[in-house]
PDB file of C-alpha atoms in Angstrom:
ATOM      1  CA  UNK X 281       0.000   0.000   0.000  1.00 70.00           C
ATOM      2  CA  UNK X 282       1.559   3.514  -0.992  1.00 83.00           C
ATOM      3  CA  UNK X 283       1.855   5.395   2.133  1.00 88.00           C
ATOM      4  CA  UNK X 284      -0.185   8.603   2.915  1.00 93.00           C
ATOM      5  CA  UNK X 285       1.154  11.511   1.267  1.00 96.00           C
ATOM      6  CA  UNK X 286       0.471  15.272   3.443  1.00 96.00           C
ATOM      7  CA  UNK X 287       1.405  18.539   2.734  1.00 97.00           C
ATOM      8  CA  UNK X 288       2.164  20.475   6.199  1.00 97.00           C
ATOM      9  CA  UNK X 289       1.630  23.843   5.068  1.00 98.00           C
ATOM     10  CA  UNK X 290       1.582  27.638   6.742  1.00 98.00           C
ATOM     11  CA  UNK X 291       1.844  31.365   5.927  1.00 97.00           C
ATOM     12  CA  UNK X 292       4.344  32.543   8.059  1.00 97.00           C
ATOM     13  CA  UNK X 293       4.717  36.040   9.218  1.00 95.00           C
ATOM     14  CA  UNK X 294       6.257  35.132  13.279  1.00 95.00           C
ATOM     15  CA  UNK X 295       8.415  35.750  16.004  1.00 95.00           C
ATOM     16  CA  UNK X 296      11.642  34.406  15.327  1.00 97.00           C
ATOM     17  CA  UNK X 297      11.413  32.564  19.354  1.00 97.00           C
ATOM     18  CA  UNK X 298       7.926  31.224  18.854  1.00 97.00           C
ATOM     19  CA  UNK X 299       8.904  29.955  14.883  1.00 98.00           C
ATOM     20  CA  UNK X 300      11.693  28.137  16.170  1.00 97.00           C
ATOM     21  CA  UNK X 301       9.831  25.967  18.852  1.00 96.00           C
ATOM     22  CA  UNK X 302       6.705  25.766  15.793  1.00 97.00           C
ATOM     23  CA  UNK X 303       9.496  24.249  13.745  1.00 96.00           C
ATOM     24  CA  UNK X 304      11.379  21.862  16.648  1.00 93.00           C
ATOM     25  CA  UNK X 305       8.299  19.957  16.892  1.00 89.00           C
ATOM     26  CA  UNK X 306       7.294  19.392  13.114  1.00 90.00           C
ATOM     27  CA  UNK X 307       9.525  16.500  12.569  1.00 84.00           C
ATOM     28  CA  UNK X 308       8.132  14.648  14.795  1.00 82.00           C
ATOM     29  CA  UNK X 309       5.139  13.968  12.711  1.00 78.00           C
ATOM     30  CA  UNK X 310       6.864  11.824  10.341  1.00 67.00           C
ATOM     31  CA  UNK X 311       5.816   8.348  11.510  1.00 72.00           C
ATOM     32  CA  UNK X 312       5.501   4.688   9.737  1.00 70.00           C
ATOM     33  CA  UNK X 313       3.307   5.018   6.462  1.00 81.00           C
ATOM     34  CA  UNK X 314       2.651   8.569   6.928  1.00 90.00           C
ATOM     35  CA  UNK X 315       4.928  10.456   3.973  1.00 92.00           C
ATOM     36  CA  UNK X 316       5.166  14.739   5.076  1.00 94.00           C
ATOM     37  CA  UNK X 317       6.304  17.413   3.199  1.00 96.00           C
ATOM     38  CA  UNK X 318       6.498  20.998   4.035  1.00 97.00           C
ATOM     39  CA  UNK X 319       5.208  24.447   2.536  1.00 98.00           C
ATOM     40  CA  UNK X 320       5.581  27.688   3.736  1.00 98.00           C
ATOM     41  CA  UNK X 321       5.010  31.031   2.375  1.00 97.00           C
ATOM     42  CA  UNK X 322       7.789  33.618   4.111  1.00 97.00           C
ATOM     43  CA  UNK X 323       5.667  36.565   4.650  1.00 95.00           C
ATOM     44  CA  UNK X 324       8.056  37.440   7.474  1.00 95.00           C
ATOM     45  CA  UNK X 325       9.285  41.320   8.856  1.00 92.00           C
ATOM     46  CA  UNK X 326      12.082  39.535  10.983  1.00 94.00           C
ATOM     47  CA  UNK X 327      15.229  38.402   8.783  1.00 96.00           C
ATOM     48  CA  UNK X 328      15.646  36.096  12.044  1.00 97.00           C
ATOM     49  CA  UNK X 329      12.294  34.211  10.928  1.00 97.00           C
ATOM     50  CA  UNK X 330      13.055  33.880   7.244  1.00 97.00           C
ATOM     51  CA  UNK X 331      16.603  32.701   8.299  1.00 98.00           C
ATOM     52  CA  UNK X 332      14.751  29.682  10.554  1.00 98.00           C
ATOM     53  CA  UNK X 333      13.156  28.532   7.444  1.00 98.00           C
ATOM     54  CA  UNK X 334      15.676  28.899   5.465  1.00 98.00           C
ATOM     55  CA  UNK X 335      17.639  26.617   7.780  1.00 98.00           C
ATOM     56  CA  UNK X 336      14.730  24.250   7.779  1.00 97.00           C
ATOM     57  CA  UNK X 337      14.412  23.785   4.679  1.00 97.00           C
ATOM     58  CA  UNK X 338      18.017  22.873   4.020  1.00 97.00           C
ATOM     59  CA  UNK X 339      17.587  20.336   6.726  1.00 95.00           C
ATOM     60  CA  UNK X 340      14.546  18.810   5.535  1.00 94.00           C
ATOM     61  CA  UNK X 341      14.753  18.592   1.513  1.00 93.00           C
ATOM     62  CA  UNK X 342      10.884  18.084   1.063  1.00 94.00           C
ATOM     63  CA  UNK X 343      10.362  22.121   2.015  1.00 97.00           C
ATOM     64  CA  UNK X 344       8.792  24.798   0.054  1.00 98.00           C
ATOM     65  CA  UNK X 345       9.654  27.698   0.973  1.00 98.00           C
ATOM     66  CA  UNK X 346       7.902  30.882  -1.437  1.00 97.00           C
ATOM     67  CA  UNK X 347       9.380  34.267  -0.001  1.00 96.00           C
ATOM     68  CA  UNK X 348       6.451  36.616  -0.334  1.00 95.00           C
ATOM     69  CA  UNK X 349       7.335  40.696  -0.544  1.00 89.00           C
ATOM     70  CA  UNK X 350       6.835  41.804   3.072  1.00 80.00           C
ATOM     71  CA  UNK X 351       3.514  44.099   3.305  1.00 77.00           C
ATOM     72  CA  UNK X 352       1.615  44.669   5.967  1.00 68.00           C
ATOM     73  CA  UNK X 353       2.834  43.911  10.050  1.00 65.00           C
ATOM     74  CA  UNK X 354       0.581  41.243  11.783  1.00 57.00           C
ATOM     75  CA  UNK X 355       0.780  43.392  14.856  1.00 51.00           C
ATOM     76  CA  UNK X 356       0.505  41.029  18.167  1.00 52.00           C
ATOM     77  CA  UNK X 357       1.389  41.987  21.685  1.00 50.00           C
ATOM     78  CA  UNK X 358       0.988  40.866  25.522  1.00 51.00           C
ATOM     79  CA  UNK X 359      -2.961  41.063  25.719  1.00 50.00           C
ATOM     80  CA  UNK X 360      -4.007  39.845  22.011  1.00 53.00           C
ATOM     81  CA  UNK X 361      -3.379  39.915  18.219  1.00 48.00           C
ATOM     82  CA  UNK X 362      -4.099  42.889  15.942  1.00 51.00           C
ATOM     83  CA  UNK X 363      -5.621  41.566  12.132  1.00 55.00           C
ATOM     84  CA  UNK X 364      -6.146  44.118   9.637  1.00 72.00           C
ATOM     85  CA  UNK X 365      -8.809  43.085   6.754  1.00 80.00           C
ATOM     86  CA  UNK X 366      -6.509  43.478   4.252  1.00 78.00           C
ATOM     87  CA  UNK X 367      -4.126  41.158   6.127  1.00 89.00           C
ATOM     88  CA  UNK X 368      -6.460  38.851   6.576  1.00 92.00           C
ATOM     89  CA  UNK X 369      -7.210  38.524   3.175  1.00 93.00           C
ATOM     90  CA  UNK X 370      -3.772  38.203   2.186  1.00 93.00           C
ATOM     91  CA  UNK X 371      -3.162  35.066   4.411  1.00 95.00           C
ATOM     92  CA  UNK X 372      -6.199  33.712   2.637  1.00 96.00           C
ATOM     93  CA  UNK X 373      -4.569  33.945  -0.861  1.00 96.00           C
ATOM     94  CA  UNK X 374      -1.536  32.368   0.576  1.00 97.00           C
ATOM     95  CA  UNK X 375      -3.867  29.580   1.828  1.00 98.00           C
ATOM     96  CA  UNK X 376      -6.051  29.175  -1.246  1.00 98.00           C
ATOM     97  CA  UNK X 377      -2.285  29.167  -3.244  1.00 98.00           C
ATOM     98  CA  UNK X 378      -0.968  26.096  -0.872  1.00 98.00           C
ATOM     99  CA  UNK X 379      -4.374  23.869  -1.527  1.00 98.00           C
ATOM    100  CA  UNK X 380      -3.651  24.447  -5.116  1.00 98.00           C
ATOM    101  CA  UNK X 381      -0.269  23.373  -4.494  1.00 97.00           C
ATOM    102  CA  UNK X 382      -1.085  20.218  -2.593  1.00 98.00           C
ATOM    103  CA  UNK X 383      -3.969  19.275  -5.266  1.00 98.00           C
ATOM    104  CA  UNK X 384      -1.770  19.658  -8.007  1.00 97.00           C
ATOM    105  CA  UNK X 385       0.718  17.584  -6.375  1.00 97.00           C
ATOM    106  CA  UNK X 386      -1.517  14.669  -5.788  1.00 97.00           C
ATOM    107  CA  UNK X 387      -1.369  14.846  -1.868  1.00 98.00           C
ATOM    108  CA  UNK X 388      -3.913  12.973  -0.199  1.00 98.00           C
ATOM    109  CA  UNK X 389      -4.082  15.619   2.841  1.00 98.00           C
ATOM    110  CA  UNK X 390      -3.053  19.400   3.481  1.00 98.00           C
ATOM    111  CA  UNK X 391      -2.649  20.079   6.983  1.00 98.00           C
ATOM    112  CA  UNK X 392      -3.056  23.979   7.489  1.00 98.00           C
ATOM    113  CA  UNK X 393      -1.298  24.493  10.880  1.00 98.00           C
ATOM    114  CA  UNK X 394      -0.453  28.035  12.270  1.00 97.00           C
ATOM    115  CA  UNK X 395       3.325  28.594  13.458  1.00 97.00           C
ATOM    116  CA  UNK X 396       2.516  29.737  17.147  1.00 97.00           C
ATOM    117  CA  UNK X 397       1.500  26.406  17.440  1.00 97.00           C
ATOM    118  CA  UNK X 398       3.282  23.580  18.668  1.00 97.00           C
ATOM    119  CA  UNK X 399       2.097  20.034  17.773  1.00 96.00           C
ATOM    120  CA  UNK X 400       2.328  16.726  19.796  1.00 95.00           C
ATOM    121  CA  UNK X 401       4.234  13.797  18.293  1.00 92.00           C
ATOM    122  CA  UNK X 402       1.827  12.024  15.770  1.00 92.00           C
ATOM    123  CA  UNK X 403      -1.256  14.286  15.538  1.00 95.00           C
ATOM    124  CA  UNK X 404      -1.144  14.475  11.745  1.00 95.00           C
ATOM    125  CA  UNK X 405      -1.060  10.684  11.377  1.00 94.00           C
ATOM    126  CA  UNK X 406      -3.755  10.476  14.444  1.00 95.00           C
ATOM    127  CA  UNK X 407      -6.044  12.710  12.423  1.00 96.00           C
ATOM    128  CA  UNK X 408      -5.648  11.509   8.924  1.00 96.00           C
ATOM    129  CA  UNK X 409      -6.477   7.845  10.580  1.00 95.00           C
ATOM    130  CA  UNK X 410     -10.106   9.242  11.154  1.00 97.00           C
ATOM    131  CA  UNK X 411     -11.111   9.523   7.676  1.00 97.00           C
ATOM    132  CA  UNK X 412     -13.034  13.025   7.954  1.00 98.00           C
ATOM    133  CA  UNK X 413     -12.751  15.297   5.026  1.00 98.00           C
ATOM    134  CA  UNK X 414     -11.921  18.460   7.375  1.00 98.00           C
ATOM    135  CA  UNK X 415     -10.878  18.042  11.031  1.00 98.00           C
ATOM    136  CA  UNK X 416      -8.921  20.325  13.232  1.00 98.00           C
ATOM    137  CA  UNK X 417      -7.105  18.979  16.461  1.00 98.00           C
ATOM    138  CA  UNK X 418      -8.597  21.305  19.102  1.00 98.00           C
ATOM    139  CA  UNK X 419      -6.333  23.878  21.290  1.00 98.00           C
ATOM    140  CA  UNK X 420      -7.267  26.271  24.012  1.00 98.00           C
ATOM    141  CA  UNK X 421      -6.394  29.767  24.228  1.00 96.00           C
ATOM    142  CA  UNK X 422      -6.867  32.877  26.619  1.00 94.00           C
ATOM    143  CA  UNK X 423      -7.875  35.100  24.268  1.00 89.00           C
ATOM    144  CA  UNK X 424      -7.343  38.515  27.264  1.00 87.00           C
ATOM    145  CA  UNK X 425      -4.580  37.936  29.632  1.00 87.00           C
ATOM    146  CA  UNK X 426      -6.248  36.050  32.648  1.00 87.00           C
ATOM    147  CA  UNK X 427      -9.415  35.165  30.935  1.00 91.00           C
ATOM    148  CA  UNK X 428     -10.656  31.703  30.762  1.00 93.00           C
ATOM    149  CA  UNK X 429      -9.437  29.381  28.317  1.00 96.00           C
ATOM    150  CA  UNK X 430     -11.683  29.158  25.043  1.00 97.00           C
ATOM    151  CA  UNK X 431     -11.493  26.620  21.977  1.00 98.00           C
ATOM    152  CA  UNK X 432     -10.866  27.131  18.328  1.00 98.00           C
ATOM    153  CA  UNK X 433     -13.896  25.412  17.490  1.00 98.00           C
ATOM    154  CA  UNK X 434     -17.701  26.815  17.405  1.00 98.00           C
ATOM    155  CA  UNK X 435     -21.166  25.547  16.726  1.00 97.00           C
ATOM    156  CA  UNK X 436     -22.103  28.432  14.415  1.00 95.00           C
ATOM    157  CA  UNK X 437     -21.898  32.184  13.291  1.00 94.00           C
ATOM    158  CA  UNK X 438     -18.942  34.000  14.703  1.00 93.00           C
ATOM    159  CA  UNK X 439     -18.074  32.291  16.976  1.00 95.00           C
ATOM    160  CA  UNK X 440     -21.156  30.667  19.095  1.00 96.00           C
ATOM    161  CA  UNK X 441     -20.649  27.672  21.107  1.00 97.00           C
ATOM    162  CA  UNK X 442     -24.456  27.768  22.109  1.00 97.00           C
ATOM    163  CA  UNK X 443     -27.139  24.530  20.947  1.00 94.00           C
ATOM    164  CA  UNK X 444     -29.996  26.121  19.733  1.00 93.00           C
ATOM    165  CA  UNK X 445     -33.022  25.109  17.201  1.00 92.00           C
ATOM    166  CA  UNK X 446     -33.120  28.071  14.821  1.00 90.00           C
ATOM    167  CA  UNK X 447     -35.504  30.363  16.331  1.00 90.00           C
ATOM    168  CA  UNK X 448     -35.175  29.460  19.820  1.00 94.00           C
ATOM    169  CA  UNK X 449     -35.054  31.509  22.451  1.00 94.00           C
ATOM    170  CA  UNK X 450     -33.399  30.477  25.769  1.00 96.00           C
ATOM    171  CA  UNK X 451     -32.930  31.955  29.205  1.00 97.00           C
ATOM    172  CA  UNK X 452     -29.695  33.294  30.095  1.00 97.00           C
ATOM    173  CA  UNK X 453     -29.015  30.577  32.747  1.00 97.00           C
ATOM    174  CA  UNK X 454     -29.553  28.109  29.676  1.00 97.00           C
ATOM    175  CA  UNK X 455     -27.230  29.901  27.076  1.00 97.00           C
ATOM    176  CA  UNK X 456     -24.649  29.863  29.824  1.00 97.00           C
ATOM    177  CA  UNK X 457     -25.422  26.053  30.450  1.00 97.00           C
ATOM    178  CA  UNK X 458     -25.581  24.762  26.799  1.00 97.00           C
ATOM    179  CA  UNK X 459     -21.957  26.721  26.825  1.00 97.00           C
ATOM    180  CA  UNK X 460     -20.016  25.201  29.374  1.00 97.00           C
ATOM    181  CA  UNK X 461     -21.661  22.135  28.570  1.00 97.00           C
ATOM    182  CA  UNK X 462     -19.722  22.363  24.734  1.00 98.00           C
ATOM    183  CA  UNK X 463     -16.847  23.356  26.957  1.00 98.00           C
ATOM    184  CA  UNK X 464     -16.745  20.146  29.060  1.00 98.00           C
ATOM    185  CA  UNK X 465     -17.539  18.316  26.207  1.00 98.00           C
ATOM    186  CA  UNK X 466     -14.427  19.213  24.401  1.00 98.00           C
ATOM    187  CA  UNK X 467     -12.419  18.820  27.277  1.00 97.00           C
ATOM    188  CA  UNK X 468     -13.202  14.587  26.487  1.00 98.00           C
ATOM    189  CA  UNK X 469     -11.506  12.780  24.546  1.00 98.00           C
ATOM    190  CA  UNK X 470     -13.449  12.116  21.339  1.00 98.00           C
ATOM    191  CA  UNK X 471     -14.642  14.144  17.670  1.00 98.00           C
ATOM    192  CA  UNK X 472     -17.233  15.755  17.595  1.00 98.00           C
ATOM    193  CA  UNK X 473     -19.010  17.683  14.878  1.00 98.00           C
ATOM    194  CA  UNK X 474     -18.817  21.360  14.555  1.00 98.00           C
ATOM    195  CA  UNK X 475     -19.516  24.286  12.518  1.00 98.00           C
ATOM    196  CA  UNK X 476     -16.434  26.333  12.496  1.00 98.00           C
ATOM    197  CA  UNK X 477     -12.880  25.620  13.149  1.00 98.00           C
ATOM    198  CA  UNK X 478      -9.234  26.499  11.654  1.00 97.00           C
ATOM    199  CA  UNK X 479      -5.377  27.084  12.545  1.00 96.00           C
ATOM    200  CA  UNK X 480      -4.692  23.501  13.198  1.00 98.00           C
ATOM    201  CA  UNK X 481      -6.472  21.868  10.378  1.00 98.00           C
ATOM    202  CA  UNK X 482      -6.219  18.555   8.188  1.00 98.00           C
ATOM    203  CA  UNK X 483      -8.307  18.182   4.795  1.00 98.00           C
ATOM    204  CA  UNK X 484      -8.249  15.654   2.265  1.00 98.00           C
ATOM    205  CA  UNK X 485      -8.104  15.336  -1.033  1.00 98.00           C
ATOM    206  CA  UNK X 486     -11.973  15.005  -1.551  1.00 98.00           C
ATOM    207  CA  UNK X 487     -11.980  18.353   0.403  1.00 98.00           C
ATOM    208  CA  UNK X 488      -9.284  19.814  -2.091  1.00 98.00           C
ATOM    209  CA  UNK X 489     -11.313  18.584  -5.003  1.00 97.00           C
ATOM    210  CA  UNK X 490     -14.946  19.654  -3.919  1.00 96.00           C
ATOM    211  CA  UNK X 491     -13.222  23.287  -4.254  1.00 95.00           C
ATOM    212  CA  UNK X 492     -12.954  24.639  -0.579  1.00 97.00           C
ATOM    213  CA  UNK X 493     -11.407  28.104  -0.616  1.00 98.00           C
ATOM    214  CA  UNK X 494     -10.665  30.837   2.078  1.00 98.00           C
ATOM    215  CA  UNK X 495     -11.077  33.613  -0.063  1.00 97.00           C
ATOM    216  CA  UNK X 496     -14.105  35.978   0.638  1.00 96.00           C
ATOM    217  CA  UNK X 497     -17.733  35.725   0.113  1.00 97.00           C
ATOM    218  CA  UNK X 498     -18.750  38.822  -0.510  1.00 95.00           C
ATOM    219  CA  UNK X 499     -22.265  38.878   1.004  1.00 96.00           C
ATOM    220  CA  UNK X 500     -20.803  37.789   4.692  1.00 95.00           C
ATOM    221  CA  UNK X 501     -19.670  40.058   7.151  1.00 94.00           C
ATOM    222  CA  UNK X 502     -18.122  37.556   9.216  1.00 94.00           C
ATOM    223  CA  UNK X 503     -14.532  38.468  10.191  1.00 92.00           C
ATOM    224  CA  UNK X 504     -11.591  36.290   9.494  1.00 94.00           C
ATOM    225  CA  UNK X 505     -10.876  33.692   6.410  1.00 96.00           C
ATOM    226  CA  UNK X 506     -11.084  30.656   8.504  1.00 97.00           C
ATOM    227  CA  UNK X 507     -14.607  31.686   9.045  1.00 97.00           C
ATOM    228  CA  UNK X 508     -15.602  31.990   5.420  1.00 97.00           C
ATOM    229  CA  UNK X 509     -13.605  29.016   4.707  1.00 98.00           C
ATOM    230  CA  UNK X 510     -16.489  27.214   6.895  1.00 98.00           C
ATOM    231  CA  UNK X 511     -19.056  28.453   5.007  1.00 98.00           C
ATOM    232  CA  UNK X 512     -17.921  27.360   2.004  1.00 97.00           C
ATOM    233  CA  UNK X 513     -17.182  23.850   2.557  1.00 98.00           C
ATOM    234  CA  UNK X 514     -20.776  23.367   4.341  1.00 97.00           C
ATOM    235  CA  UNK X 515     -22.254  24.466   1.337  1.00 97.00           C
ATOM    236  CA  UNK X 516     -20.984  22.129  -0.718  1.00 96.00           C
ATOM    237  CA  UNK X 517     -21.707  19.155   1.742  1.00 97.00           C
ATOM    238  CA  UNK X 518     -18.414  18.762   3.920  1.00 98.00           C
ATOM    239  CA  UNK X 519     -19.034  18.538   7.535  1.00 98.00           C
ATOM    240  CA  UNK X 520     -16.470  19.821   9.476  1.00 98.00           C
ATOM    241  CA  UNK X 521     -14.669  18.066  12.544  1.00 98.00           C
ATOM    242  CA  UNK X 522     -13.132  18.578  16.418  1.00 98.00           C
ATOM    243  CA  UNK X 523     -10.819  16.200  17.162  1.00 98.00           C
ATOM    244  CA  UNK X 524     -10.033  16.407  21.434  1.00 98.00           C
ATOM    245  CA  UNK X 525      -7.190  13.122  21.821  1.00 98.00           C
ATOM    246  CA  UNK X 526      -3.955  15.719  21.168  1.00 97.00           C
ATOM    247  CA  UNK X 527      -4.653  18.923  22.504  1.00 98.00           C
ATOM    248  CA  UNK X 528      -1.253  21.105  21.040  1.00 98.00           C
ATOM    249  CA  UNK X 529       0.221  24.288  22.663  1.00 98.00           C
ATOM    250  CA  UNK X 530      -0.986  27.648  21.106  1.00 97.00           C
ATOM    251  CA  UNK X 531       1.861  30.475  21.790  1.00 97.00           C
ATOM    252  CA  UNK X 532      -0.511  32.760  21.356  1.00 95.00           C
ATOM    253  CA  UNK X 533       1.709  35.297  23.396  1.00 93.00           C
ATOM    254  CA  UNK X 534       5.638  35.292  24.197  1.00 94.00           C
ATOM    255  CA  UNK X 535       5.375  34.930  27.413  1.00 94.00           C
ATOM    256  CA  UNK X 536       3.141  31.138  26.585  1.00 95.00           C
ATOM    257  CA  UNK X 537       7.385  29.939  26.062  1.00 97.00           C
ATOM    258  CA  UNK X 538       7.234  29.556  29.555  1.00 96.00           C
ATOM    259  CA  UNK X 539       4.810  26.791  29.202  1.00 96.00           C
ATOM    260  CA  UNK X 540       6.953  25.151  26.706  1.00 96.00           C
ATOM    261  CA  UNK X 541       9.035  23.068  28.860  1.00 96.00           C
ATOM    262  CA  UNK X 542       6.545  21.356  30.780  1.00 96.00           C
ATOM    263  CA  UNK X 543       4.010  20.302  27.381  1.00 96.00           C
ATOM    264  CA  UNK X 544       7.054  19.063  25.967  1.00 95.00           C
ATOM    265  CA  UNK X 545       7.439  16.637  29.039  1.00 95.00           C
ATOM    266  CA  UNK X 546       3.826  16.120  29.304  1.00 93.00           C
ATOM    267  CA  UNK X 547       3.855  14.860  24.977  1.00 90.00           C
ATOM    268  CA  UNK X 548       6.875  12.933  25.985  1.00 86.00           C
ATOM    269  CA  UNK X 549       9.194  14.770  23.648  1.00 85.00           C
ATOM    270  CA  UNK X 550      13.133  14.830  25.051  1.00 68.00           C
ATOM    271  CA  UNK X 551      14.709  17.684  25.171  1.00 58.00           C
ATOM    272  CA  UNK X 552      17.070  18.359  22.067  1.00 52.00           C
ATOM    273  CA  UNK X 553      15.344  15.901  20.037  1.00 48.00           C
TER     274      UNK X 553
END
């Protein structure tokens, strides 16, 4: 049987600290009858960053790496991240650019991952072994400094993780219910079905060939590509996926390096490795 070919792919604009640790920890997804390659568009400000890939790729010979012109700074600081629109739009062309890429190269998966994350050994063979068209490996994130952790995953809209009929109308005490209860339920091991999801993502080929896209639909106002992305692939009969078994580390902010050391004991990875 020829193994399973994926395409590990990312726009990169990064801190050179939080790139490095995003890159440490992508080699360890290469496992027995799982073949990965790498793509990454260099849309970096920091000659630090481009440097790290550069290095990468001349460690790892199955790397892309497409050096964009630099445009606009992804802003990010201590309390949260700063997107402009036409940023955001951008990184959506980049992404749309990398499914073509992995379609045209017969992959059988592209596995959109964000580089402020930081993976645990085997979660791209773990989620291509599940056989969903789209499925992201769920993470956790305080979105304000000291706020409660919150998924990447949502039921609907925006970014709703309330159960309702359409039309319903529920108590406060409910809507806060029906939320924690998605909370605790993602807190389980399992997959569960969602309606929006992105940043740590793994489609397959069927996905790539129904014609999913991140670019815009004009007549939505939601914010952000992943959101559109969504849409897109629900209208044209893809359900999308949570998978809960491999939570990763989102370094959402610098100071979330501090955490580093003790995932990387809890995934079992050895230091240096």
């Amino acid at each position: 049987m020829s193994p399973t070919r994926v395409l590990t792919a990312s726009p990169v604009q990064q801190d050179p600290e939080i790139l490095a640790a995003f890159l440490d920890n992508l080699i360890l997804q290469e496992t027995n009858g799982l073949v990965v390659d790498y793509a990454f568009v260099d849309d970096n400000h920091d000659a630090r960053s481009s440097e790290l890939l550069a290095d990468f790729s001349s460690k790892h010979p199955n790397t892309t790496v497409v050096k964009v012109p630099p445009a606009q700074r992804y802003h990010r600081d201590e309390n949260t991240h700063h997107w402009k629109d036409g940023l955001i739009w951008r990184v959506a062309e980049f992404k749309d650019a990398l499914i073509d890429h992995a379609r045209d190269g017969g992959y059988d998966h592209i596995f959109f991952v964000d580089s402020d994350i930081v993976l645990r050994p085997g979660t791209i063979g773990h989620l291509a072994s599940l056989g969903k068209d789209i499925v992201s490996e769920v993470f956790w994130t305080s979105w304000q400094p000291g706020s409660p952790e919150w998924p990447q995953v949502w039921l609907r809209d925006s970014y709703d993780i309330v159960y309702r009929r359409r039309g319903e109308i529920i108590s406060a005490h409910e809507e806060a219910r029906r939320a924690q209860e998605f909370l605790d339920v993602l807190r389980i091991p399992g997959v569960y079905e969602v309606g929006g999801l992105g940043a740590c993502t793994l489609l397959s080929r069927e996905a790539m060939m129904r014609g999913v896209s991140f670019a815009e639909i004009p007549n939505l106002s939601l914010n952000g590509e992943d959101r559109h992305f969504c849409v897109r692939a629900m209208a044209v009969g893809l359900r999308l996926h949570a998978d809960t078994h491999l939570p990763p580390l989102h370094l959402y902010r610098k100071s979330d390096l501090q955490r580093l050391p003790h995932f990387l004991a809890e995934a079992g990875v050895v230091a240096g490795v």
